[in-house]
mmCIF file of C-alpha atoms in Angstrom:
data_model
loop_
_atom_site.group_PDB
_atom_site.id
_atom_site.type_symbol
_atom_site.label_atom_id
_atom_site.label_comp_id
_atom_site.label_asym_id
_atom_site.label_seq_id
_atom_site.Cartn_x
_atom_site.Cartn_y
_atom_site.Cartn_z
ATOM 1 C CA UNK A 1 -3.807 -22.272 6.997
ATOM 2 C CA UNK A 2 -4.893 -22.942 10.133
ATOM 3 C CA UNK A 3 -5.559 -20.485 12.544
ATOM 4 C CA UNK A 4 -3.287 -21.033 14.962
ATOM 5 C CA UNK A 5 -0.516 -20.860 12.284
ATOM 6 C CA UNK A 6 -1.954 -17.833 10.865
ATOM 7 C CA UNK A 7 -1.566 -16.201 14.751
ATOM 8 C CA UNK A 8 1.835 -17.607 15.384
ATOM 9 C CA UNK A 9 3.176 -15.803 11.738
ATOM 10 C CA UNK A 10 1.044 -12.832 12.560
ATOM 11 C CA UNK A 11 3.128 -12.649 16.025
ATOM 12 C CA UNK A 12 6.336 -13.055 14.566
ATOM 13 C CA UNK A 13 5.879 -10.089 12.364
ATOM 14 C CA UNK A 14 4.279 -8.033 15.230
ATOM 15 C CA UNK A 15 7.503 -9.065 17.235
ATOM 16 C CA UNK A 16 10.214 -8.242 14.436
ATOM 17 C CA UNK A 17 8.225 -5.056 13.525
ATOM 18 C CA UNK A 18 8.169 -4.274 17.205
ATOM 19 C CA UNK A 19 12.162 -5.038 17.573
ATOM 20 C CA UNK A 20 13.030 -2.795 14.510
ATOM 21 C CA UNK A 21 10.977 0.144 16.616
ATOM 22 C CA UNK A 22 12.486 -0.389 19.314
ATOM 23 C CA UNK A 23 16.538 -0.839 18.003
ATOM 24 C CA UNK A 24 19.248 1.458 17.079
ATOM 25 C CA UNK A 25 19.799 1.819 13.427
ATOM 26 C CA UNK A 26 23.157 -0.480 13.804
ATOM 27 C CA UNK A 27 21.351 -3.081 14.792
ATOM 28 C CA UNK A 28 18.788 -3.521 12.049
ATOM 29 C CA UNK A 29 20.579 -5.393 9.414
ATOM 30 C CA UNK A 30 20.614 -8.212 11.918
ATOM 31 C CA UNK A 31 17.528 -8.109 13.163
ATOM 32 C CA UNK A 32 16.518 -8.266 9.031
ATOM 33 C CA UNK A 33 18.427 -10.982 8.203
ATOM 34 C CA UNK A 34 16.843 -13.391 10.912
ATOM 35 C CA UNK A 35 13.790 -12.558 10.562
ATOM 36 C CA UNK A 36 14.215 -13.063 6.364
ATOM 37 C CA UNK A 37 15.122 -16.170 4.453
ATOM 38 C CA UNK A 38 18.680 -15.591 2.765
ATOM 39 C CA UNK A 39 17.215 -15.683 -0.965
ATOM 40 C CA UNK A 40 13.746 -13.456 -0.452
ATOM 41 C CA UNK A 41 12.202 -12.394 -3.378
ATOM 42 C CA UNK A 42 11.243 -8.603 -2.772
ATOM 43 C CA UNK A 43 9.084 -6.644 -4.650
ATOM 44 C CA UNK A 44 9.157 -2.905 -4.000
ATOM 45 C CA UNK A 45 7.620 0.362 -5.851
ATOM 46 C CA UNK A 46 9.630 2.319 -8.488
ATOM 47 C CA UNK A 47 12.598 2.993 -8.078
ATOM 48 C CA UNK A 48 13.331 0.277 -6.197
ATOM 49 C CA UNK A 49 11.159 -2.719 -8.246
ATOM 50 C CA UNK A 50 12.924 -6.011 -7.824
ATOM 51 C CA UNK A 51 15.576 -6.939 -5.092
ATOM 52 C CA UNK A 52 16.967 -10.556 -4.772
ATOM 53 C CA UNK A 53 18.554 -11.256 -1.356
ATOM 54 C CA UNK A 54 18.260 -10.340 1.992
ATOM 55 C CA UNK A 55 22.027 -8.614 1.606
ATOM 56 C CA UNK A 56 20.654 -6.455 -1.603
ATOM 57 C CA UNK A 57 17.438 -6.135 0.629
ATOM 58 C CA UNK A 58 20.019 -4.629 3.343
ATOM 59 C CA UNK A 59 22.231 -2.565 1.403
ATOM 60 C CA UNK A 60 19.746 -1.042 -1.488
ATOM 61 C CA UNK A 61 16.563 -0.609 0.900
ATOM 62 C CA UNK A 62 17.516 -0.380 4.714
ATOM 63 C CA UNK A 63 20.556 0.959 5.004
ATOM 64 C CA UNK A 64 19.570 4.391 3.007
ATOM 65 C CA UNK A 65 16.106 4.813 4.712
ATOM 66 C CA UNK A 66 17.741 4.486 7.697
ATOM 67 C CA UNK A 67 20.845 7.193 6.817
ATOM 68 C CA UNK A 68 18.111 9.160 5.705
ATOM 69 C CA UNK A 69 15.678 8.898 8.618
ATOM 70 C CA UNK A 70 17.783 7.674 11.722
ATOM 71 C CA UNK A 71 14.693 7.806 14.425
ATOM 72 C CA UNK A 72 12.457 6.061 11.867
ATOM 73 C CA UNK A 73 9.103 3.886 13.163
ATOM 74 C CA UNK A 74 7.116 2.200 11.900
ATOM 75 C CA UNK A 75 3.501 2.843 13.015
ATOM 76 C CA UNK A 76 0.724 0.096 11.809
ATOM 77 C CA UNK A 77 -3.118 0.469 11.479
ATOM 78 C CA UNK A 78 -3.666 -3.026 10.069
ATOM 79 C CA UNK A 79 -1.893 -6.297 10.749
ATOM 80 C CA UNK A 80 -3.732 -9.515 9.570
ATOM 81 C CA UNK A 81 -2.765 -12.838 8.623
ATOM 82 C CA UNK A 82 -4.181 -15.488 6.299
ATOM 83 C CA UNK A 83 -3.785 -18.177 3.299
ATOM 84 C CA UNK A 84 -4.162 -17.719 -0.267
ATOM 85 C CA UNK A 85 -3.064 -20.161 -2.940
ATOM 86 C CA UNK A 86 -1.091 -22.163 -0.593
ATOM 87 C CA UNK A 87 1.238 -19.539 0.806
ATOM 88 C CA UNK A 88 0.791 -18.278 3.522
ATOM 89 C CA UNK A 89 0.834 -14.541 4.445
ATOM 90 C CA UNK A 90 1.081 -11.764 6.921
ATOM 91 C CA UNK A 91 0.149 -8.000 5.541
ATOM 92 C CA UNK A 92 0.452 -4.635 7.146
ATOM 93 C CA UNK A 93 -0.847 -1.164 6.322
ATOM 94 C CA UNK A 94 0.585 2.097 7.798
ATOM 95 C CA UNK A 95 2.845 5.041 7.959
ATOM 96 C CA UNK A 96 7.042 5.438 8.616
ATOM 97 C CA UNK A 97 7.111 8.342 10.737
ATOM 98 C CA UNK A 98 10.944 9.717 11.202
ATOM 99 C CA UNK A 99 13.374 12.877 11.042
ATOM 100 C CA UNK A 100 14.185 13.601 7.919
ATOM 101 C CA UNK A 101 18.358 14.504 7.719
ATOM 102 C CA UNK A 102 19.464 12.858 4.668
ATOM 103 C CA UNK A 103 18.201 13.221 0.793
ATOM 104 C CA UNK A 104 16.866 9.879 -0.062
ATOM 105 C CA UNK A 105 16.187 8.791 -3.460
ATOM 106 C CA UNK A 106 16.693 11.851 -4.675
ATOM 107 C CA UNK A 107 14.504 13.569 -2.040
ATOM 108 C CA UNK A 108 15.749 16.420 -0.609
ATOM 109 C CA UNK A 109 16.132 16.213 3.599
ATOM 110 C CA UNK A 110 14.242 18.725 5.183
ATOM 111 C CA UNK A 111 15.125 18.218 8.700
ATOM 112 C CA UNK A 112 11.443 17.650 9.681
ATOM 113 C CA UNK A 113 9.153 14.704 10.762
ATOM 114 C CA UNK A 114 8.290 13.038 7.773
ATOM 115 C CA UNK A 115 5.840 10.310 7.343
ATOM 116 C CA UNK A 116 6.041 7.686 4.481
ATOM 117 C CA UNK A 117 2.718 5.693 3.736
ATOM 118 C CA UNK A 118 3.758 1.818 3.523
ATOM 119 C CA UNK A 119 1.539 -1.443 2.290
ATOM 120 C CA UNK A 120 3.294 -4.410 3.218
ATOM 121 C CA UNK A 121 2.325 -8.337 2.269
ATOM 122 C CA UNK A 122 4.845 -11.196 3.439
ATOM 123 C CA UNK A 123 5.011 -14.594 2.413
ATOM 124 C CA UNK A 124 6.495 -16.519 5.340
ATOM 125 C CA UNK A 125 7.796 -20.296 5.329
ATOM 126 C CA UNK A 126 8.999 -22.047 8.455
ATOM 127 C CA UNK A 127 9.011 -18.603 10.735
ATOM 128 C CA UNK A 128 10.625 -16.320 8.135
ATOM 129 C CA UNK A 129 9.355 -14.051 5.143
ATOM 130 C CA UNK A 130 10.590 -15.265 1.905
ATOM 131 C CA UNK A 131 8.720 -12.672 -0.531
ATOM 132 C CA UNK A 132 7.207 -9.381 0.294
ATOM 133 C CA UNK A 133 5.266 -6.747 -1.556
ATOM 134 C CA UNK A 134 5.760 -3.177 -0.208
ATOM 135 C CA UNK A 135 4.574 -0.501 -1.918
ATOM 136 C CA UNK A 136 5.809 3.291 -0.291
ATOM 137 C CA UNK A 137 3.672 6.858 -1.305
ATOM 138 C CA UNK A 138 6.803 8.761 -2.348
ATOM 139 C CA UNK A 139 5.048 11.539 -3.946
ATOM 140 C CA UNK A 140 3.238 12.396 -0.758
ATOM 141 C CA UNK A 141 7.395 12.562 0.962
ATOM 142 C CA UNK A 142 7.844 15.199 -2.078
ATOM 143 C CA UNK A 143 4.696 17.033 -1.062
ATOM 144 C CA UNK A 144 5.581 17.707 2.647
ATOM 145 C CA UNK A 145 8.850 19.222 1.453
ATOM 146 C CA UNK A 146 6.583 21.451 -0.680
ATOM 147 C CA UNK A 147 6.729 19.623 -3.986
ATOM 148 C CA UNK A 148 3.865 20.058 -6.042
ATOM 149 C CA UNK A 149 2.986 18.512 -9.651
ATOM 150 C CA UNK A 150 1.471 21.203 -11.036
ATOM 151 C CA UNK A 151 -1.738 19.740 -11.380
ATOM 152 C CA UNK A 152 -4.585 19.196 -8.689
ATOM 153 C CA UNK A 153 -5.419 15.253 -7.705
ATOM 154 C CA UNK A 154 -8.780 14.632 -8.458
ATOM 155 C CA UNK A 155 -9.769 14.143 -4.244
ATOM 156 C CA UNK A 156 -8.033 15.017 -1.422
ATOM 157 C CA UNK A 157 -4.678 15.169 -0.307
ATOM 158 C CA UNK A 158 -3.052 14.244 2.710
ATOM 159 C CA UNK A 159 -5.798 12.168 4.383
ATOM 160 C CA UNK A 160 -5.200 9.529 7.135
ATOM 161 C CA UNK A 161 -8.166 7.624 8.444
ATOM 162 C CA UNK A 162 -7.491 5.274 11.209
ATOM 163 C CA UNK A 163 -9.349 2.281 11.973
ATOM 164 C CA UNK A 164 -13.177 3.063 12.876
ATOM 165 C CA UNK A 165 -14.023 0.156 15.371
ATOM 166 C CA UNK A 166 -11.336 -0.914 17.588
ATOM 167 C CA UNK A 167 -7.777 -1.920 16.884
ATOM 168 C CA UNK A 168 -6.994 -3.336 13.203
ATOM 169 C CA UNK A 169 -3.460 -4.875 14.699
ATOM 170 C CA UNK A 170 -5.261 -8.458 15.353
ATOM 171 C CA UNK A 171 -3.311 -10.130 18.381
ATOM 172 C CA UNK A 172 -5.731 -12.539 18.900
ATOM 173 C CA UNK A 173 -7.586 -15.428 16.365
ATOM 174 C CA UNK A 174 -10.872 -14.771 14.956
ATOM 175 C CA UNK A 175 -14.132 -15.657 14.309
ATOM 176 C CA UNK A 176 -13.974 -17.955 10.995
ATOM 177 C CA UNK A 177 -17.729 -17.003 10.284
ATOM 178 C CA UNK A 178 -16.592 -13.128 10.332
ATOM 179 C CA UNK A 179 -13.830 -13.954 8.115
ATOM 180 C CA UNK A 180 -15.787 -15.687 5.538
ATOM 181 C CA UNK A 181 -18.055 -13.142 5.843
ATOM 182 C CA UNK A 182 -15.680 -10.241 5.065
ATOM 183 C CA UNK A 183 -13.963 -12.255 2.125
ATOM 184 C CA UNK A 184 -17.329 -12.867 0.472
ATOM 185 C CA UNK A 185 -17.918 -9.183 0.331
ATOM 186 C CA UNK A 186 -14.958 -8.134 -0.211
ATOM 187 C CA UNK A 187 -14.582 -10.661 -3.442
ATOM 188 C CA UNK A 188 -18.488 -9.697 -4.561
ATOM 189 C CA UNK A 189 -17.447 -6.048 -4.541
ATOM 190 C CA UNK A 190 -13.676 -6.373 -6.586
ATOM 191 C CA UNK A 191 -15.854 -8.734 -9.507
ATOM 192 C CA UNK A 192 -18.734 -6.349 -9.623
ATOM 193 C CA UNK A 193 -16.144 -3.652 -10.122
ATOM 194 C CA UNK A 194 -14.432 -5.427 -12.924
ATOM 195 C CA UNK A 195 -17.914 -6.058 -14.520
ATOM 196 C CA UNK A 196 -18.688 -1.941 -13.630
ATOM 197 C CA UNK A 197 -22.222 -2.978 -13.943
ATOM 198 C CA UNK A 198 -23.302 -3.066 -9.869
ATOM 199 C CA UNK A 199 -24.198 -0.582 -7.635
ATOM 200 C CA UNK A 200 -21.706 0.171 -4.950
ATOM 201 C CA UNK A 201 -23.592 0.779 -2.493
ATOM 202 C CA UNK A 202 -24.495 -2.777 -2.008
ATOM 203 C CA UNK A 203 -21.536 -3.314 -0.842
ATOM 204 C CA UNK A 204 -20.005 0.293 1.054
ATOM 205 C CA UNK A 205 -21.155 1.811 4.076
ATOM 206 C CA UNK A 206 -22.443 5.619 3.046
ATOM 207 C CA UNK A 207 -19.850 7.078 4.836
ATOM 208 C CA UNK A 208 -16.987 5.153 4.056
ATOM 209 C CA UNK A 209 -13.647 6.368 3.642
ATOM 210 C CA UNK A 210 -11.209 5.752 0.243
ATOM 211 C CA UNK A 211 -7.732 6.463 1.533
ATOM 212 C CA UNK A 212 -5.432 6.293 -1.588
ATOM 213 C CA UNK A 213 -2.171 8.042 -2.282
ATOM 214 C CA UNK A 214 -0.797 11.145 -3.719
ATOM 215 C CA UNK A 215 -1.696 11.878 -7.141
ATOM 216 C CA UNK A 216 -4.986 10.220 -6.474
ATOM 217 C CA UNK A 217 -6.377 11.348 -3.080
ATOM 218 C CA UNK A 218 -8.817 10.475 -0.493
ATOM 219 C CA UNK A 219 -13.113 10.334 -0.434
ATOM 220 C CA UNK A 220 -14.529 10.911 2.657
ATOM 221 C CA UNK A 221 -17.712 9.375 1.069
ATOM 222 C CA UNK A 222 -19.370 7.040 -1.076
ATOM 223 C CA UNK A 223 -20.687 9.566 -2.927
ATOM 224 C CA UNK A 224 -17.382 11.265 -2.994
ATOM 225 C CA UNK A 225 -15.528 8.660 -3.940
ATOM 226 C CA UNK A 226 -17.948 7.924 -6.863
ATOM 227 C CA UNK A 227 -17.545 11.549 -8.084
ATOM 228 C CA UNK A 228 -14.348 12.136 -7.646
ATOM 229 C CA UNK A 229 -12.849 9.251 -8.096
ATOM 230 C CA UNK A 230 -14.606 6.481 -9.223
ATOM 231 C CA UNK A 231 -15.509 8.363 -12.489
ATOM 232 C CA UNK A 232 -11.825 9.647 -13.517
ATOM 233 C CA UNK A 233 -11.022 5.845 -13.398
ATOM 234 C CA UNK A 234 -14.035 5.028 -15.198
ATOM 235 C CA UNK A 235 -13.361 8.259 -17.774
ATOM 236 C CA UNK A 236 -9.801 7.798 -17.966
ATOM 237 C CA UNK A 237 -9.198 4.046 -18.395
ATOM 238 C CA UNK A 238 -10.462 1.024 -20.765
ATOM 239 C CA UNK A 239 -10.422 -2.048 -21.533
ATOM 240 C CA UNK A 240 -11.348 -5.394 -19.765
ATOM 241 C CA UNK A 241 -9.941 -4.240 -16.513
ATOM 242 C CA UNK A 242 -7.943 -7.335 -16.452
ATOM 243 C CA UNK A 243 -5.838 -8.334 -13.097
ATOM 244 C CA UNK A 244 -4.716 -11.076 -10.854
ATOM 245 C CA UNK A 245 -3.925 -11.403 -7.458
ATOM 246 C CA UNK A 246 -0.676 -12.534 -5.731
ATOM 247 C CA UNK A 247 -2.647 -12.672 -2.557
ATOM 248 C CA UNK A 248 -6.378 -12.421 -1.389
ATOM 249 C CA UNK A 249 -7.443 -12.849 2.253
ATOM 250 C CA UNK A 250 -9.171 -11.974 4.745
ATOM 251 C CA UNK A 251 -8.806 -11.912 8.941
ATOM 252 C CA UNK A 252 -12.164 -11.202 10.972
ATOM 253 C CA UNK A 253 -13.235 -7.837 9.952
ATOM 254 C CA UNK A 254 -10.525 -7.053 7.852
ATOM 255 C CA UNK A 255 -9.220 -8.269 4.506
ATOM 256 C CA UNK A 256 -6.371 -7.881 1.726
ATOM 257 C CA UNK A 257 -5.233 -7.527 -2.048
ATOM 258 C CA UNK A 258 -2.099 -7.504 -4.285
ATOM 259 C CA UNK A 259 -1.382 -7.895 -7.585
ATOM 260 C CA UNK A 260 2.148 -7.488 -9.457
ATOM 261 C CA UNK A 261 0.068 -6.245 -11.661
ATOM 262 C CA UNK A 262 -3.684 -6.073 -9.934
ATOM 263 C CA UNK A 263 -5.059 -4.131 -12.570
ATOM 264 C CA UNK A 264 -4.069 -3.832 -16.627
ATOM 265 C CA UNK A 265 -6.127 -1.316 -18.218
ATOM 266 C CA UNK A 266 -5.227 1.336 -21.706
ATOM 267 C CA UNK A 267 -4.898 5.184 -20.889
ATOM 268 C CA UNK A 268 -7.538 6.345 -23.719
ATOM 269 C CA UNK A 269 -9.093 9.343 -21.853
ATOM 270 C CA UNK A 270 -7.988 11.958 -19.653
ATOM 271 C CA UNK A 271 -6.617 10.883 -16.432
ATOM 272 C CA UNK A 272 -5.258 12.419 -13.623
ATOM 273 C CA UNK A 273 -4.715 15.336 -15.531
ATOM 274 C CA UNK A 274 -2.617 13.473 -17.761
ATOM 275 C CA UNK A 275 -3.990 13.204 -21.429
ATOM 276 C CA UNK A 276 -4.755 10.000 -23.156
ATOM 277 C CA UNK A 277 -1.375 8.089 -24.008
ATOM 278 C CA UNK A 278 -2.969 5.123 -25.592
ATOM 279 C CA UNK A 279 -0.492 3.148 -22.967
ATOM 280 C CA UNK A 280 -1.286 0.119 -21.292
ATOM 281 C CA UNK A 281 -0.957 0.618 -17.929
ATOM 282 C CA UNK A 282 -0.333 -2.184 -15.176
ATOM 283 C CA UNK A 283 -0.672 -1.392 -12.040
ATOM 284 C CA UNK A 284 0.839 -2.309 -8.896
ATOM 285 C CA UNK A 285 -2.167 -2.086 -6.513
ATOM 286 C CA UNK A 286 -2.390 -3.173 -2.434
ATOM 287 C CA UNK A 287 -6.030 -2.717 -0.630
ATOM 288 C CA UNK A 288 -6.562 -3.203 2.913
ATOM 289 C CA UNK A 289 -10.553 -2.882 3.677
ATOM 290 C CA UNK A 290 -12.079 -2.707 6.833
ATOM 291 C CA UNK A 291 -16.100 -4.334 7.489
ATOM 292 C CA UNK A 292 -18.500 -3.591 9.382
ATOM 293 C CA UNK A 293 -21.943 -5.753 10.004
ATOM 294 C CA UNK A 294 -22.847 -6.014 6.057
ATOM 295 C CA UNK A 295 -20.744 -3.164 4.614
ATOM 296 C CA UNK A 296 -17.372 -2.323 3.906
ATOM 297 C CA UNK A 297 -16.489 1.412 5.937
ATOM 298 C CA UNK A 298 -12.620 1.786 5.267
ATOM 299 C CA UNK A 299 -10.321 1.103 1.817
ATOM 300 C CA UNK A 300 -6.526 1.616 2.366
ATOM 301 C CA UNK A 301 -5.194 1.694 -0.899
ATOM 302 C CA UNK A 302 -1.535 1.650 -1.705
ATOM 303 C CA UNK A 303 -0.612 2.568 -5.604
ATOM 304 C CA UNK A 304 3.237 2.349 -7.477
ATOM 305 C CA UNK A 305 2.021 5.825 -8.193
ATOM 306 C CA UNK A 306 5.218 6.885 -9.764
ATOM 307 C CA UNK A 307 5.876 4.000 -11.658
ATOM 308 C CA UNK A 308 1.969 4.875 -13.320
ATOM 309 C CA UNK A 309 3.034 8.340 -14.173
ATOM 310 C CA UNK A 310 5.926 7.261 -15.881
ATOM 311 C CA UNK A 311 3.697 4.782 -18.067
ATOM 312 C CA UNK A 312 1.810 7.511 -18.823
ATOM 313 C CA UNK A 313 4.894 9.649 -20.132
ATOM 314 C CA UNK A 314 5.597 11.736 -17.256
ATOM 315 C CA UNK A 315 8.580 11.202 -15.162
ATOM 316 C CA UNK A 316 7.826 12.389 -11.234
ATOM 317 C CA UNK A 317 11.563 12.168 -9.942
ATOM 318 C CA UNK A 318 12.714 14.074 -12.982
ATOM 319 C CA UNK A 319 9.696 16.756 -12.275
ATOM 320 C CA UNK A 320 11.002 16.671 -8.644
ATOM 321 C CA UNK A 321 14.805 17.510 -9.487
ATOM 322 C CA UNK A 322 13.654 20.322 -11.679
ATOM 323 C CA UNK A 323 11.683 21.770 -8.097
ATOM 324 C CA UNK A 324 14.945 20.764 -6.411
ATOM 325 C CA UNK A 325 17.038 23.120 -8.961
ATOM 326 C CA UNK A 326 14.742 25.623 -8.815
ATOM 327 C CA UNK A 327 14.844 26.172 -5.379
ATOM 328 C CA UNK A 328 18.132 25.474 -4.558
ATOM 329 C CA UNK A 329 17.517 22.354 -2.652
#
C-alpha cells in the first residue's frame, strides 16, 4: 500500500465515522450502506459472531445499538491505516459513549451515560469496507449497571488511558522509517512472547500501560502487568501458544493486531478465577500499541471476553440474567 492510499482510506473512515457522530439515528442505515460493500463479511464478538450483508449488518447490529443508545458517539483514540497480506486496512480503537434507554442484548437500560469499549479493523476495496473485525467489552456495560461476577479480575477495572504523546487519530502520512521501526518492535515483542523465553523489558517502556477489558483488567506498569497479569496467563494457560493474524501493521508510532483466532492455547491451570477446564481456548484478540523512541508505552487490548468464559464453562449473559432477576431489573 502506498501511502497516499493508506491516507485517502484512513480519511474515508475518519469522514464516515465523523458523519455517523454527527447524524440522527434515522439516517444511519444509509450512511452504512455507502460507506459498506453490499456483501461485507463482518466479524463481531459473542453474541453477535458472524454477520453476512450490509442489510443483516443493519438490522442485527445498528439498528438495536441505536434503539438502545439513541445519542450514541463514537469517540476514537487510535485511527491508523496500513497493508498486510495484500488487503488493505484501516483500524480504530475507542469507546461508544451514549444514554442508555433501551435493554440491549439482554442488558438492562439504566438511563445513564454508558460507554462501550470498541476495537475496530476494516478491510476496504475501491473506497468501501468489505470485512471488519469489531470486538465490544460487554462485561464492562454489565459492570456500570452494577453487575458483578462474583470473582475479582486479576488487575484493575475500569481503566482508560489515552494516548501519551500527541493525537493517535493520524490525519496526516508518516514517516516510513518510524513505521518500520514500530513494526519491528512490535513483531520482536509478539514472537518473544510466543517463545516466553525474553525479557520484556527489552521491548516496554517501565511505565507502560496494559489497557485490557473486563474480566482481565488494566497494569499501570511493567512490573504490574508482569505480576498481575502476565503470570495468570502464563499460570493459567499451555500449550504452544499457537495464533495467526488476519492483520498486522503498523502507522508511524502506532501499530495493530487481529486474529480470528490470535491466540489457541488449553485451560490446564487456574485462570481468571476459573478452574482448569482442560478446554482449548481460541481467542479472539485485537492490540493497538503505541511507541515511543525504542519502547513500546501503551497496549490497547480488545478480548471476545465472553465468548472465553463460555469456553471455559461459564456462561456471562446467563450469570447476568440471574443479577437481572434478582434485582428486579
Amino acid at each position: 500500500m502506498t501511502e497516499s492510499l493508506a491516507q485517502s482510506n484512513r480519511e474515508i473512515i475518519h469522514a464516515h465515522w465523523t458523519a455517523l457522530n454527527e447524524s440522527d439515528p434515522g439516517r444511519v442505515p444509509g450512511l452504512v450502506d455507502a460507506a459498506t460493500r453490499a456483501d461485507i463479511a463482518w466479524h463481531g464478538p459473542a453474541p453477535y459472531n458472524d454477520i453476512h450483508g450490509v442489510d443483516a449488518l443493519v438490522e442485527q447490529f445498528w439498528q438495536p445499538l441505536l434503539r438502545a443508545f439513541p445519542d450514541l458517539q463514537r469517540n476514537t483514540d487510535v485511527l491508523i491505516a496500513g497493508a498486510y497480506r495484500d488487503q488493505n486496512w484501516v483500524s480504530g480503537s475507542g469507546y461508544f459513549t451514549g444514554t442508555f434507554v433501551n435493554d440491549w442484548n439482554g442488558i438492562a437500560a439504566t438511563g445513564e451515560k454508558t460507554m462501550i469499549r470498541f476495537g475496530e479493523i476494516m478491510a476496504l476495496e475501491a473506497g468501501k469496507v468489505v470485512k471488519t473485525y469489531l470486538l465490544l467489552d460487554f462485561l464492562d456495560v454489565m459492570q456500570q449497571g452494577g453487575f458483578q461476577l462474583g470473582w475479582p479480575a486479576p488487575a484493575i477495572e475500569g481503566l482508560r488511558p489515552k494516548v501519551k504523546i500527541g493525537s493517535g487519530v493520524l490525519r496526516t502520512e508518516q514517516d516510513p522509517v518510524e513505521t518500520r521501526k514500530t513494526l519491528l518492535l512490535v513483531e520482536a515483542m509478539l514472537f518473544g512472547l510466543v517463545r516466553k523465553d525474553q525479557p520484556m523489558a527489552l521491548y516496554w517502556h517501565p511505565d507502560m500501560i496494559w489497557n485490557s477489558p473486563s474480566g482481565v483488567g488494566s497494569a499501570r506498569s511493567l512490573a504490574e502487568f508482569l505480576d498481575k497479569v502476565h503470570e495468570v496467563f502464563l499460570n493459567g494457560l499451555s500449550g504452544t501458544w499457537a495464533g495467526s493474524h488476519n492483520a498486522r501493521y503498523a502507522e508511524g508510532r502506532f501499530a495493530v493486531s487481529t486474529g480470528w483466532p490470535s491466540l489457541v492455547a488449553v485451560h490446564d491451570g487456574d485462570f481468571l478465577s476459573i478452574p482448569a477446564s482442560g478446554n482449548t481456548l481460541c481467542w479472539r484478540i485485537m492490540d493497538f500499541w503505541e511507541r515511543s523512541e525504542d519502547l513500546l508505552t501503551t497496549n490497547w487490548v480488545h478480548i471476545d471476553m465472553i465468548n472465553i468464559f463460555k469456553q471455559m464453562g461459564v456462561d456471562v449473559f446467563a450469570l447476568y440474567q440471574a443479577y437481572r432477576e434478582e434485582h428486579g431489573l
